[in-house]
Amino acid sequence: LFAFRLAWRQLTTHKTRLFTASLGVAFACFLVFMQFGFRDSLYTSARLLPQSLNGDLFILHKQTEAIWRSAYFSRLELARALGLRDVEVAAPLYLGFAQFKNPQTMIKRTIMLWAYDPAYPALLLPELMNQQQMLSQDLAASFDEHSRPEFGDILGHLAEGKHAVEVNDTRIEIWDTFKFGASFSAEGNVVTNVWTFLKIFPYRNSSQVDIGVIKVAEGADVLALAAAHELAGRLVGVGEGQDPVTVEADGGALLAGR
């Protein structure tokens, strides 16, 4: 008891000093927890895309450093994967950064553009699963309504019966929306079909694939399939029921399957 009273008196003798020191400690704790929040948001946004891919195994070029900055690989690798037993689908997924013009302010801002063949939706998002017919139309696209507001009031734009927007100075039409969200790599997202993607990026061609999405037969050994297929890219699989993860190490990105 005496030791406690002595310590308390030493602390309260100079109340201003105690108050200042307490504020310093509290601010340091605030900064630490803020850094924890930044770290968690980074990891959460990094896992958002892999968790949304509609497949069991995924192909990336070995020089890919991150999914949003992928290196192309040949579409022939997907045809090669289809030759394996138990592989049901090997679909290409294309991505690129484009300049999206805000339809209200006419200010351009960089957005992430995703494209796939609507016959097999490579992104497992509820809204997109119901938009396959719409996405099959030429120049049709779907906008991520959780994108940053700097891209404009797209929901209001659609409510007024307007659909036309410009992406890389190419006029496309937004017919619907989906929910995905901004991340550290992209402030907004647009999903379209492969033909529209190639019009927006005329220097690309369909043989340059960013991500290969592979769906295997039910009950198939995913790890055995991964080991059997030595890709020009790097392919990794994990057991069924585990979440896909992105591991950025050793100068390459590994994308794991479910």
PDB file of C-alpha atoms in Angstrom:
ATOM      1  CA  LEU A   1       0.000   0.000   0.000  1.00  0.00           C
ATOM      2  CA  PHE A   2       2.819   2.396   0.872  1.00  0.00           C
ATOM      3  CA  ALA A   3       4.576   1.689  -2.419  1.00  0.00           C
ATOM      4  CA  PHE A   4       1.357   2.433  -4.317  1.00  0.00           C
ATOM      5  CA  ARG A   5       0.777   5.723  -2.490  1.00  0.00           C
ATOM      6  CA  LEU A   6       4.392   6.766  -3.075  1.00  0.00           C
ATOM      7  CA  ALA A   7       4.160   5.977  -6.782  1.00  0.00           C
ATOM      8  CA  TRP A   8       0.854   7.828  -7.086  1.00  0.00           C
ATOM      9  CA  ARG A   9       2.299  10.924  -5.426  1.00  0.00           C
ATOM     10  CA  GLN A  10       5.287  10.912  -7.721  1.00  0.00           C
ATOM     11  CA  LEU A  11       2.922  10.795 -10.686  1.00  0.00           C
ATOM     12  CA  THR A  12       0.552  13.526  -9.478  1.00  0.00           C
ATOM     13  CA  THR A  13       3.125  15.966  -8.131  1.00  0.00           C
ATOM     14  CA  HIS A  14       3.440  17.617 -11.544  1.00  0.00           C
ATOM     15  CA  LYS A  15      -0.063  17.325 -13.000  1.00  0.00           C
ATOM     16  CA  THR A  16       0.766  19.167 -16.201  1.00  0.00           C
ATOM     17  CA  ARG A  17       3.677  16.837 -16.896  1.00  0.00           C
ATOM     18  CA  LEU A  18       1.471  13.816 -16.161  1.00  0.00           C
ATOM     19  CA  PHE A  19      -1.219  15.092 -18.523  1.00  0.00           C
ATOM     20  CA  THR A  20       1.289  15.764 -21.307  1.00  0.00           C
ATOM     21  CA  ALA A  21       2.937  12.331 -20.911  1.00  0.00           C
ATOM     22  CA  SER A  22      -0.469  10.616 -20.915  1.00  0.00           C
ATOM     23  CA  LEU A  23      -1.423  12.387 -24.116  1.00  0.00           C
ATOM     24  CA  GLY A  24       1.845  11.291 -25.707  1.00  0.00           C
ATOM     25  CA  VAL A  25       1.277   7.646 -24.769  1.00  0.00           C
ATOM     26  CA  ALA A  26      -2.363   7.779 -25.937  1.00  0.00           C
ATOM     27  CA  PHE A  27      -1.339   9.271 -29.305  1.00  0.00           C
ATOM     28  CA  ALA A  28       1.325   6.589 -29.773  1.00  0.00           C
ATOM     29  CA  CYS A  29      -1.288   3.884 -29.079  1.00  0.00           C
ATOM     30  CA  PHE A  30      -3.643   5.547 -31.562  1.00  0.00           C
ATOM     31  CA  LEU A  31      -0.951   5.440 -34.260  1.00  0.00           C
ATOM     32  CA  VAL A  32      -0.251   1.766 -33.580  1.00  0.00           C
ATOM     33  CA  PHE A  33      -3.920   0.807 -33.912  1.00  0.00           C
ATOM     34  CA  MET A  34      -4.230   2.958 -37.041  1.00  0.00           C
ATOM     35  CA  GLN A  35      -1.343   1.012 -38.597  1.00  0.00           C
ATOM     36  CA  PHE A  36      -3.125  -2.237 -37.688  1.00  0.00           C
ATOM     37  CA  GLY A  37      -6.186  -0.907 -39.540  1.00  0.00           C
ATOM     38  CA  PHE A  38      -4.120  -0.053 -42.633  1.00  0.00           C
ATOM     39  CA  ARG A  39      -2.545  -3.505 -42.568  1.00  0.00           C
ATOM     40  CA  ASP A  40      -5.884  -5.290 -42.266  1.00  0.00           C
ATOM     41  CA  SER A  41      -7.443  -3.226 -45.055  1.00  0.00           C
ATOM     42  CA  LEU A  42      -4.445  -3.999 -47.295  1.00  0.00           C
ATOM     43  CA  TYR A  43      -4.719  -7.744 -46.673  1.00  0.00           C
ATOM     44  CA  THR A  44      -8.497  -7.705 -47.051  1.00  0.00           C
ATOM     45  CA  SER A  45      -8.386  -5.845 -50.380  1.00  0.00           C
ATOM     46  CA  ALA A  46      -5.558  -8.107 -51.627  1.00  0.00           C
ATOM     47  CA  ARG A  47      -7.703 -11.186 -50.927  1.00  0.00           C
ATOM     48  CA  LEU A  48     -10.860  -9.725 -52.444  1.00  0.00           C
ATOM     49  CA  LEU A  49     -10.139 -10.694 -56.048  1.00  0.00           C
ATOM     50  CA  PRO A  50      -8.750 -14.218 -55.438  1.00  0.00           C
ATOM     51  CA  GLN A  51     -11.777 -15.004 -53.285  1.00  0.00           C
ATOM     52  CA  SER A  52     -14.082 -13.852 -56.098  1.00  0.00           C
ATOM     53  CA  LEU A  53     -12.578 -16.000 -58.864  1.00  0.00           C
ATOM     54  CA  ASN A  54     -14.874 -18.751 -60.079  1.00  0.00           C
ATOM     55  CA  GLY A  55     -12.383 -21.611 -60.236  1.00  0.00           C
ATOM     56  CA  ASP A  56     -10.343 -24.221 -58.398  1.00  0.00           C
ATOM     57  CA  LEU A  57      -6.927 -23.507 -59.910  1.00  0.00           C
ATOM     58  CA  PHE A  58      -5.531 -20.291 -61.349  1.00  0.00           C
ATOM     59  CA  ILE A  59      -2.707 -19.614 -63.779  1.00  0.00           C
ATOM     60  CA  LEU A  60      -0.372 -16.630 -63.562  1.00  0.00           C
ATOM     61  CA  HIS A  61       2.799 -15.885 -65.478  1.00  0.00           C
ATOM     62  CA  LYS A  62       5.883 -16.498 -63.359  1.00  0.00           C
ATOM     63  CA  GLN A  63       6.943 -12.857 -63.786  1.00  0.00           C
ATOM     64  CA  THR A  64       3.710 -11.541 -62.289  1.00  0.00           C
ATOM     65  CA  GLU A  65       4.523  -9.461 -59.227  1.00  0.00           C
ATOM     66  CA  ALA A  66       0.925  -8.774 -58.217  1.00  0.00           C
ATOM     67  CA  ILE A  67      -2.458  -9.667 -59.686  1.00  0.00           C
ATOM     68  CA  TRP A  68      -3.239  -6.079 -60.620  1.00  0.00           C
ATOM     69  CA  ARG A  69       0.147  -5.831 -62.398  1.00  0.00           C
ATOM     70  CA  SER A  70       0.193  -9.170 -64.130  1.00  0.00           C
ATOM     71  CA  ALA A  71       2.404 -10.317 -66.990  1.00  0.00           C
ATOM     72  CA  TYR A  72       0.666 -11.909 -69.960  1.00  0.00           C
ATOM     73  CA  PHE A  73       0.906 -15.579 -70.782  1.00  0.00           C
ATOM     74  CA  SER A  74      -0.211 -17.397 -73.898  1.00  0.00           C
ATOM     75  CA  ARG A  75      -3.786 -18.634 -74.181  1.00  0.00           C
ATOM     76  CA  LEU A  76      -2.311 -21.882 -75.445  1.00  0.00           C
ATOM     77  CA  GLU A  77      -1.621 -22.723 -71.802  1.00  0.00           C
ATOM     78  CA  LEU A  78      -5.376 -22.828 -71.193  1.00  0.00           C
ATOM     79  CA  ALA A  79      -5.832 -25.194 -74.133  1.00  0.00           C
ATOM     80  CA  ARG A  80      -3.068 -27.316 -72.646  1.00  0.00           C
ATOM     81  CA  ALA A  81      -4.837 -27.344 -69.291  1.00  0.00           C
ATOM     82  CA  LEU A  82      -8.068 -28.498 -70.969  1.00  0.00           C
ATOM     83  CA  GLY A  83      -6.184 -31.572 -72.154  1.00  0.00           C
ATOM     84  CA  LEU A  84      -5.848 -32.790 -68.587  1.00  0.00           C
ATOM     85  CA  ARG A  85      -8.313 -35.270 -67.199  1.00  0.00           C
ATOM     86  CA  ASP A  86     -10.813 -33.790 -64.719  1.00  0.00           C
ATOM     87  CA  VAL A  87     -10.418 -30.242 -66.068  1.00  0.00           C
ATOM     88  CA  GLU A  88     -13.864 -29.029 -67.111  1.00  0.00           C
ATOM     89  CA  VAL A  89     -13.240 -25.342 -67.859  1.00  0.00           C
ATOM     90  CA  ALA A  90     -10.131 -23.270 -68.568  1.00  0.00           C
ATOM     91  CA  ALA A  91     -11.274 -19.682 -69.053  1.00  0.00           C
ATOM     92  CA  PRO A  92      -9.214 -16.528 -69.658  1.00  0.00           C
ATOM     93  CA  LEU A  93      -9.543 -13.395 -67.533  1.00  0.00           C
ATOM     94  CA  TYR A  94      -8.188 -10.076 -68.817  1.00  0.00           C
ATOM     95  CA  LEU A  95      -7.451  -6.939 -66.859  1.00  0.00           C
ATOM     96  CA  GLY A  96      -6.095  -3.479 -67.494  1.00  0.00           C
ATOM     97  CA  PHE A  97      -6.074   0.073 -66.181  1.00  0.00           C
ATOM     98  CA  ALA A  98      -8.055   2.567 -68.250  1.00  0.00           C
ATOM     99  CA  GLN A  99      -9.073   6.224 -68.113  1.00  0.00           C
ATOM    100  CA  PHE A 100     -12.729   6.499 -67.079  1.00  0.00           C
ATOM    101  CA  LYS A 101     -14.410   9.846 -67.814  1.00  0.00           C
ATOM    102  CA  ASN A 102     -16.798  11.047 -65.116  1.00  0.00           C
ATOM    103  CA  PRO A 103     -20.088  11.628 -67.015  1.00  0.00           C
ATOM    104  CA  GLN A 104     -20.928  14.644 -64.833  1.00  0.00           C
ATOM    105  CA  THR A 105     -17.595  16.482 -64.514  1.00  0.00           C
ATOM    106  CA  MET A 106     -15.858  15.048 -67.609  1.00  0.00           C
ATOM    107  CA  ILE A 107     -12.730  14.496 -65.486  1.00  0.00           C
ATOM    108  CA  LYS A 108     -10.784  11.335 -66.269  1.00  0.00           C
ATOM    109  CA  ARG A 109      -9.637   8.951 -63.553  1.00  0.00           C
ATOM    110  CA  THR A 110      -7.868   5.583 -63.667  1.00  0.00           C
ATOM    111  CA  ILE A 111     -10.125   2.567 -63.212  1.00  0.00           C
ATOM    112  CA  MET A 112      -9.584  -1.197 -63.319  1.00  0.00           C
ATOM    113  CA  LEU A 113     -11.224  -2.994 -66.239  1.00  0.00           C
ATOM    114  CA  TRP A 114     -11.956  -6.723 -66.064  1.00  0.00           C
ATOM    115  CA  ALA A 115     -13.086  -8.834 -69.009  1.00  0.00           C
ATOM    116  CA  TYR A 116     -14.092 -12.437 -69.592  1.00  0.00           C
ATOM    117  CA  ASP A 117     -16.280 -14.539 -71.837  1.00  0.00           C
ATOM    118  CA  PRO A 118     -19.844 -14.236 -70.457  1.00  0.00           C
ATOM    119  CA  ALA A 119     -20.422 -17.888 -71.379  1.00  0.00           C
ATOM    120  CA  TYR A 120     -18.350 -18.699 -68.289  1.00  0.00           C
ATOM    121  CA  PRO A 121     -18.372 -15.937 -65.635  1.00  0.00           C
ATOM    122  CA  ALA A 122     -14.848 -15.928 -64.252  1.00  0.00           C
ATOM    123  CA  LEU A 123     -15.849 -13.683 -61.340  1.00  0.00           C
ATOM    124  CA  LEU A 124     -18.079 -15.321 -58.766  1.00  0.00           C
ATOM    125  CA  LEU A 125     -20.115 -12.247 -57.800  1.00  0.00           C
ATOM    126  CA  PRO A 126     -23.915 -12.590 -57.378  1.00  0.00           C
ATOM    127  CA  GLU A 127     -24.805  -9.575 -59.501  1.00  0.00           C
ATOM    128  CA  LEU A 128     -22.493 -10.568 -62.351  1.00  0.00           C
ATOM    129  CA  MET A 129     -23.842 -14.112 -62.391  1.00  0.00           C
ATOM    130  CA  ASN A 130     -27.224 -12.623 -63.332  1.00  0.00           C
ATOM    131  CA  GLN A 131     -25.823 -10.298 -65.992  1.00  0.00           C
ATOM    132  CA  GLN A 132     -24.408 -12.838 -68.449  1.00  0.00           C
ATOM    133  CA  GLN A 133     -26.896 -12.010 -71.207  1.00  0.00           C
ATOM    134  CA  MET A 134     -26.335  -8.277 -70.818  1.00  0.00           C
ATOM    135  CA  LEU A 135     -22.553  -8.654 -70.820  1.00  0.00           C
ATOM    136  CA  SER A 136     -22.767 -10.639 -74.076  1.00  0.00           C
ATOM    137  CA  GLN A 137     -23.754  -7.470 -75.947  1.00  0.00           C
ATOM    138  CA  ASP A 138     -21.164  -5.449 -77.794  1.00  0.00           C
ATOM    139  CA  LEU A 139     -19.824  -2.446 -75.804  1.00  0.00           C
ATOM    140  CA  ALA A 140     -21.892  -3.434 -72.755  1.00  0.00           C
ATOM    141  CA  ALA A 141     -20.407  -3.223 -69.256  1.00  0.00           C
ATOM    142  CA  SER A 142     -21.230  -3.346 -65.577  1.00  0.00           C
ATOM    143  CA  PHE A 143     -19.982  -0.756 -63.067  1.00  0.00           C
ATOM    144  CA  ASP A 144     -18.821  -1.361 -59.509  1.00  0.00           C
ATOM    145  CA  GLU A 145     -21.194   0.769 -57.410  1.00  0.00           C
ATOM    146  CA  HIS A 146     -18.719   0.651 -54.512  1.00  0.00           C
ATOM    147  CA  SER A 147     -16.119   2.520 -56.545  1.00  0.00           C
ATOM    148  CA  ARG A 148     -14.898   5.871 -55.284  1.00  0.00           C
ATOM    149  CA  PRO A 149     -17.346   8.770 -55.810  1.00  0.00           C
ATOM    150  CA  GLU A 150     -14.840  10.612 -58.024  1.00  0.00           C
ATOM    151  CA  PHE A 151     -16.001   8.420 -60.934  1.00  0.00           C
ATOM    152  CA  GLY A 152     -19.388  10.109 -60.800  1.00  0.00           C
ATOM    153  CA  ASP A 153     -22.928   9.286 -59.774  1.00  0.00           C
ATOM    154  CA  ILE A 154     -23.309   6.266 -62.029  1.00  0.00           C
ATOM    155  CA  LEU A 155     -26.472   5.053 -60.283  1.00  0.00           C
ATOM    156  CA  GLY A 156     -28.053   8.443 -60.886  1.00  0.00           C
ATOM    157  CA  HIS A 157     -26.764   8.349 -64.459  1.00  0.00           C
ATOM    158  CA  LEU A 158     -28.561   5.036 -65.015  1.00  0.00           C
ATOM    159  CA  ALA A 159     -31.705   6.249 -63.234  1.00  0.00           C
ATOM    160  CA  GLU A 160     -31.945   9.063 -65.806  1.00  0.00           C
ATOM    161  CA  GLY A 161     -31.926   6.454 -68.571  1.00  0.00           C
ATOM    162  CA  LYS A 162     -28.377   7.311 -69.611  1.00  0.00           C
ATOM    163  CA  HIS A 163     -25.905   4.501 -70.245  1.00  0.00           C
ATOM    164  CA  ALA A 164     -23.059   5.918 -72.327  1.00  0.00           C
ATOM    165  CA  VAL A 165     -19.662   6.582 -70.723  1.00  0.00           C
ATOM    166  CA  GLU A 166     -16.143   6.897 -72.095  1.00  0.00           C
ATOM    167  CA  VAL A 167     -13.281   4.585 -71.178  1.00  0.00           C
ATOM    168  CA  ASN A 168      -9.946   5.260 -72.886  1.00  0.00           C
ATOM    169  CA  ASP A 169     -11.860   7.570 -75.249  1.00  0.00           C
ATOM    170  CA  THR A 170     -14.001   4.616 -76.325  1.00  0.00           C
ATOM    171  CA  ARG A 171     -17.719   4.929 -75.849  1.00  0.00           C
ATOM    172  CA  ILE A 172     -19.255   1.998 -73.994  1.00  0.00           C
ATOM    173  CA  GLU A 173     -22.607   1.522 -72.253  1.00  0.00           C
ATOM    174  CA  ILE A 174     -23.113   0.776 -68.563  1.00  0.00           C
ATOM    175  CA  TRP A 175     -26.298  -1.271 -68.206  1.00  0.00           C
ATOM    176  CA  ASP A 176     -26.022  -2.565 -64.661  1.00  0.00           C
ATOM    177  CA  THR A 177     -23.913  -2.515 -61.504  1.00  0.00           C
ATOM    178  CA  PHE A 178     -22.263  -4.940 -59.102  1.00  0.00           C
ATOM    179  CA  LYS A 179     -20.692  -4.707 -55.656  1.00  0.00           C
ATOM    180  CA  PHE A 180     -16.952  -5.228 -55.312  1.00  0.00           C
ATOM    181  CA  GLY A 181     -15.199  -2.238 -53.766  1.00  0.00           C
ATOM    182  CA  ALA A 182     -12.100  -0.121 -54.138  1.00  0.00           C
ATOM    183  CA  SER A 183      -8.704  -1.404 -53.041  1.00  0.00           C
ATOM    184  CA  PHE A 184      -5.134  -0.193 -52.680  1.00  0.00           C
ATOM    185  CA  SER A 185      -4.551  -1.115 -56.339  1.00  0.00           C
ATOM    186  CA  ALA A 186      -7.778   0.168 -57.927  1.00  0.00           C
ATOM    187  CA  GLU A 187     -10.176   2.944 -56.948  1.00  0.00           C
ATOM    188  CA  GLY A 188     -12.964   1.527 -59.071  1.00  0.00           C
ATOM    189  CA  ASN A 189     -13.879  -1.396 -61.316  1.00  0.00           C
ATOM    190  CA  VAL A 190     -15.716  -2.074 -64.556  1.00  0.00           C
ATOM    191  CA  VAL A 191     -16.519  -5.532 -65.953  1.00  0.00           C
ATOM    192  CA  THR A 192     -17.115  -6.146 -69.643  1.00  0.00           C
ATOM    193  CA  ASN A 193     -16.739  -8.843 -72.292  1.00  0.00           C
ATOM    194  CA  VAL A 194     -13.561  -9.713 -74.150  1.00  0.00           C
ATOM    195  CA  TRP A 195     -14.592  -8.037 -77.430  1.00  0.00           C
ATOM    196  CA  THR A 196     -15.266  -4.708 -75.747  1.00  0.00           C
ATOM    197  CA  PHE A 197     -12.030  -5.012 -73.773  1.00  0.00           C
ATOM    198  CA  LEU A 198     -10.032  -5.390 -76.998  1.00  0.00           C
ATOM    199  CA  LYS A 199     -11.665  -2.258 -78.427  1.00  0.00           C
ATOM    200  CA  ILE A 200     -10.713  -0.285 -75.326  1.00  0.00           C
ATOM    201  CA  PHE A 201      -7.170  -1.694 -75.444  1.00  0.00           C
ATOM    202  CA  PRO A 202      -6.438  -2.007 -79.203  1.00  0.00           C
ATOM    203  CA  TYR A 203      -2.813  -2.966 -78.543  1.00  0.00           C
ATOM    204  CA  ARG A 204      -3.940  -6.126 -76.733  1.00  0.00           C
ATOM    205  CA  ASN A 205      -5.112  -9.345 -78.355  1.00  0.00           C
ATOM    206  CA  SER A 206      -7.097 -12.281 -77.030  1.00  0.00           C
ATOM    207  CA  SER A 207      -4.047 -14.557 -76.890  1.00  0.00           C
ATOM    208  CA  GLN A 208      -2.509 -12.406 -74.104  1.00  0.00           C
ATOM    209  CA  VAL A 209      -4.150 -13.692 -70.919  1.00  0.00           C
ATOM    210  CA  ASP A 210      -3.656 -12.166 -67.484  1.00  0.00           C
ATOM    211  CA  ILE A 211      -5.243 -14.872 -65.314  1.00  0.00           C
ATOM    212  CA  GLY A 212      -6.347 -18.371 -66.245  1.00  0.00           C
ATOM    213  CA  VAL A 213      -9.335 -19.705 -64.305  1.00  0.00           C
ATOM    214  CA  ILE A 214      -9.575 -23.488 -64.174  1.00  0.00           C
ATOM    215  CA  LYS A 215     -12.609 -25.414 -62.955  1.00  0.00           C
ATOM    216  CA  VAL A 216     -12.098 -29.099 -62.197  1.00  0.00           C
ATOM    217  CA  ALA A 217     -14.549 -31.967 -61.850  1.00  0.00           C
ATOM    218  CA  GLU A 218     -16.130 -32.553 -58.475  1.00  0.00           C
ATOM    219  CA  GLY A 219     -13.977 -34.806 -56.326  1.00  0.00           C
ATOM    220  CA  ALA A 220     -10.856 -34.306 -58.441  1.00  0.00           C
ATOM    221  CA  ASP A 221      -7.469 -34.010 -56.745  1.00  0.00           C
ATOM    222  CA  VAL A 222      -6.674 -30.335 -57.238  1.00  0.00           C
ATOM    223  CA  LEU A 223      -3.093 -30.622 -55.996  1.00  0.00           C
ATOM    224  CA  ALA A 224      -2.381 -33.574 -58.256  1.00  0.00           C
ATOM    225  CA  LEU A 225      -3.665 -31.641 -61.255  1.00  0.00           C
ATOM    226  CA  ALA A 226      -1.467 -28.698 -60.366  1.00  0.00           C
ATOM    227  CA  ALA A 227       1.580 -30.938 -60.101  1.00  0.00           C
ATOM    228  CA  ALA A 228       0.781 -32.702 -63.378  1.00  0.00           C
ATOM    229  CA  HIS A 229       0.643 -29.501 -65.381  1.00  0.00           C
ATOM    230  CA  GLU A 230       4.022 -27.765 -65.609  1.00  0.00           C
ATOM    231  CA  LEU A 231       3.006 -24.326 -66.824  1.00  0.00           C
ATOM    232  CA  ALA A 232       5.025 -21.555 -68.394  1.00  0.00           C
ATOM    233  CA  GLY A 233       3.495 -19.541 -65.591  1.00  0.00           C
ATOM    234  CA  ARG A 234       3.313 -20.526 -61.938  1.00  0.00           C
ATOM    235  CA  LEU A 235       0.340 -22.490 -60.632  1.00  0.00           C
ATOM    236  CA  VAL A 236      -0.361 -23.504 -57.050  1.00  0.00           C
ATOM    237  CA  GLY A 237      -3.341 -25.248 -55.487  1.00  0.00           C
ATOM    238  CA  VAL A 238      -4.505 -25.841 -51.930  1.00  0.00           C
ATOM    239  CA  GLY A 239      -7.038 -28.201 -50.461  1.00  0.00           C
ATOM    240  CA  GLU A 240     -10.763 -27.821 -50.968  1.00  0.00           C
ATOM    241  CA  GLY A 241     -12.470 -25.521 -48.498  1.00  0.00           C
ATOM    242  CA  GLN A 242      -9.466 -23.251 -47.947  1.00  0.00           C
ATOM    243  CA  ASP A 243      -9.589 -19.636 -49.053  1.00  0.00           C
ATOM    244  CA  PRO A 244      -7.577 -18.519 -52.070  1.00  0.00           C
ATOM    245  CA  VAL A 245      -4.651 -16.348 -51.058  1.00  0.00           C
ATOM    246  CA  THR A 246      -2.099 -14.198 -52.770  1.00  0.00           C
ATOM    247  CA  VAL A 247       1.510 -14.616 -51.727  1.00  0.00           C
ATOM    248  CA  GLU A 248       3.960 -12.019 -53.028  1.00  0.00           C
ATOM    249  CA  ALA A 249       7.462 -13.339 -52.440  1.00  0.00           C
ATOM    250  CA  ASP A 250      10.567 -14.414 -54.310  1.00  0.00           C
ATOM    251  CA  GLY A 251       9.783 -11.995 -57.119  1.00  0.00           C
ATOM    252  CA  GLY A 252       6.589 -13.718 -58.186  1.00  0.00           C
ATOM    253  CA  ALA A 253       2.931 -13.904 -57.310  1.00  0.00           C
ATOM    254  CA  LEU A 254       1.417 -17.242 -56.383  1.00  0.00           C
ATOM    255  CA  LEU A 255      -2.337 -17.531 -56.694  1.00  0.00           C
ATOM    256  CA  ALA A 256      -3.760 -20.477 -54.849  1.00  0.00           C
ATOM    257  CA  GLY A 257      -6.976 -22.281 -55.617  1.00  0.00           C
ATOM    258  CA  ARG A 258      -9.766 -23.326 -53.293  1.00  0.00           C
TER     259      ARG A 258
END
